[in-house]
Amino acid sequence: MVMLMKPCYFQHRWTVVWHLIPSFHSSNIEPYSPRDFEAMTIELLNAIRVSYGKEPLTLNMAAATVSLNHSQSMVDRNYFAHINLEGLTPKDRLRAADVPFRNYGETLTAGVWTPMDVITVWMNSPAHREILLGDFNSAGLGLATGDASYGIYFTLNLILN
């Protein structure tokens, strides 16, 4: 079993936002669950969105389930791609799960172990940053860990209802 750890120290361009969110502070390293990790990542993303003048995202449990299933598929089958091994795109997976949307976006990352690192990887990529700051109103994040190339995989589906 992989234990996710609360971070103690970070140095990067998003540090200011990190310090605005009291629930992320810890003087001790403590384990937390994958669902807590997902919630903290969304909370951090919302703080960044607000700092850019965007509305915060609400949690979309149906999109989170689609995200979790895709992350678990990548772990179980050891691949890293938006299109799964059956050829289904993010749009296909959302439709198959009856997630209503007018527009959607998907971001992936793997091999990073803190909420801040997930957000930093995405925000430092112009294409991912454009999706994160896009006109969406809800999101679902799913992470899965296992014995695959990167150890930990993240899928974030952003939805405009």
PDB file of N, CA and C in Angstrom, residues 17 28 37-38 57 63-64 81 93 104 106 109 119 122 126 132 135 139-140 142 152:
ATOM      1  N   VAL A  17      -0.145  30.958  -2.920  1.00  0.00           N
ATOM      2  CA  VAL A  17      -1.489  30.379  -2.852  1.00  0.00           C
ATOM      3  C   VAL A  17      -1.515  29.264  -1.817  1.00  0.00           C
ATOM      4  N   ASN A  28       4.054  18.545  10.902  1.00  0.00           N
ATOM      5  CA  ASN A  28       4.437  17.130  10.950  1.00  0.00           C
ATOM      6  C   ASN A  28       4.049  16.465   9.638  1.00  0.00           C
ATOM      7  N   PHE A  37      -6.561  13.741  -0.441  1.00  0.00           N
ATOM      8  CA  PHE A  37      -5.615  14.294  -1.414  1.00  0.00           C
ATOM      9  C   PHE A  37      -6.385  14.958  -2.561  1.00  0.00           C
ATOM     10  N   GLU A  38      -7.416  14.273  -3.074  1.00  0.00           N
ATOM     11  CA  GLU A  38      -8.220  14.833  -4.163  1.00  0.00           C
ATOM     12  C   GLU A  38      -8.900  16.128  -3.721  1.00  0.00           C
ATOM     13  N   LEU A  57     -14.648  25.891  -8.690  1.00  0.00           N
ATOM     14  CA  LEU A  57     -15.342  24.711  -9.207  1.00  0.00           C
ATOM     15  C   LEU A  57     -16.071  24.003  -8.072  1.00  0.00           C
ATOM     16  N   ALA A  63     -18.269  12.992 -12.420  1.00  0.00           N
ATOM     17  CA  ALA A  63     -17.007  13.224 -13.132  1.00  0.00           C
ATOM     18  C   ALA A  63     -15.833  12.664 -12.337  1.00  0.00           C
ATOM     19  N   ALA A  64     -15.902  12.737 -11.003  1.00  0.00           N
ATOM     20  CA  ALA A  64     -14.841  12.169 -10.162  1.00  0.00           C
ATOM     21  C   ALA A  64     -14.760  10.657 -10.339  1.00  0.00           C
ATOM     22  N   ALA A  81      -2.312   7.987 -20.909  1.00  0.00           N
ATOM     23  CA  ALA A  81      -2.877   8.607 -22.106  1.00  0.00           C
ATOM     24  C   ALA A  81      -4.305   9.060 -21.847  1.00  0.00           C
ATOM     25  N   ARG A  93     -15.941   8.588 -22.338  1.00  0.00           N
ATOM     26  CA  ARG A  93     -16.082   8.068 -20.975  1.00  0.00           C
ATOM     27  C   ARG A  93     -17.124   8.856 -20.185  1.00  0.00           C
ATOM     28  N   TYR A 104     -16.192  20.162 -21.777  1.00  0.00           N
ATOM     29  CA  TYR A 104     -15.389  19.423 -20.807  1.00  0.00           C
ATOM     30  C   TYR A 104     -13.910  19.642 -21.121  1.00  0.00           C
ATOM     31  N   GLU A 106      -9.946  17.709 -19.841  1.00  0.00           N
ATOM     32  CA  GLU A 106      -9.313  16.677 -19.027  1.00  0.00           C
ATOM     33  C   GLU A 106      -7.827  16.972 -18.928  1.00  0.00           C
ATOM     34  N   THR A 109      -1.794  13.752 -14.929  1.00  0.00           N
ATOM     35  CA  THR A 109      -0.395  13.782 -14.510  1.00  0.00           C
ATOM     36  C   THR A 109      -0.117  12.484 -13.767  1.00  0.00           C
ATOM     37  N   ILE A 119      -0.733  20.493  -8.954  1.00  0.00           N
ATOM     38  CA  ILE A 119      -1.142  21.786  -9.495  1.00  0.00           C
ATOM     39  C   ILE A 119       0.034  22.489 -10.171  1.00  0.00           C
ATOM     40  N   TRP A 122       0.638  21.091 -13.648  1.00  0.00           N
ATOM     41  CA  TRP A 122      -0.395  21.551 -14.582  1.00  0.00           C
ATOM     42  C   TRP A 122      -0.272  23.039 -14.886  1.00  0.00           C
ATOM     43  N   PRO A 126       1.420  25.458 -20.395  1.00  0.00           N
ATOM     44  CA  PRO A 126       0.423  26.373 -20.959  1.00  0.00           C
ATOM     45  C   PRO A 126      -0.885  25.679 -21.366  1.00  0.00           C
ATOM     46  N   LEU A 132      -7.281  24.381 -16.864  1.00  0.00           N
ATOM     47  CA  LEU A 132      -7.589  24.632 -15.452  1.00  0.00           C
ATOM     48  C   LEU A 132      -8.287  25.967 -15.244  1.00  0.00           C
ATOM     49  N   ASP A 135     -13.522  27.985 -18.773  1.00  0.00           N
ATOM     50  CA  ASP A 135     -14.890  28.278 -18.353  1.00  0.00           C
ATOM     51  C   ASP A 135     -15.624  26.991 -17.990  1.00  0.00           C
ATOM     52  N   ALA A 139     -15.890  19.952 -11.311  1.00  0.00           N
ATOM     53  CA  ALA A 139     -14.761  19.087 -11.642  1.00  0.00           C
ATOM     54  C   ALA A 139     -14.790  17.844 -10.772  1.00  0.00           C
ATOM     55  N   GLY A 140     -14.163  16.812 -11.271  1.00  0.00           N
ATOM     56  CA  GLY A 140     -13.968  15.584 -10.512  1.00  0.00           C
ATOM     57  C   GLY A 140     -12.559  15.087 -10.728  1.00  0.00           C
ATOM     58  N   GLY A 142      -9.693  12.077  -9.800  1.00  0.00           N
ATOM     59  CA  GLY A 142      -9.493  10.722  -9.302  1.00  0.00           C
ATOM     60  C   GLY A 142      -8.029  10.357  -9.352  1.00  0.00           C
ATOM     61  N   ILE A 152       1.710   6.645  -9.181  1.00  0.00           N
ATOM     62  CA  ILE A 152       0.496   7.390  -8.853  1.00  0.00           C
ATOM     63  C   ILE A 152       0.040   8.148 -10.097  1.00  0.00           C
TER      64      ILE A 152
END
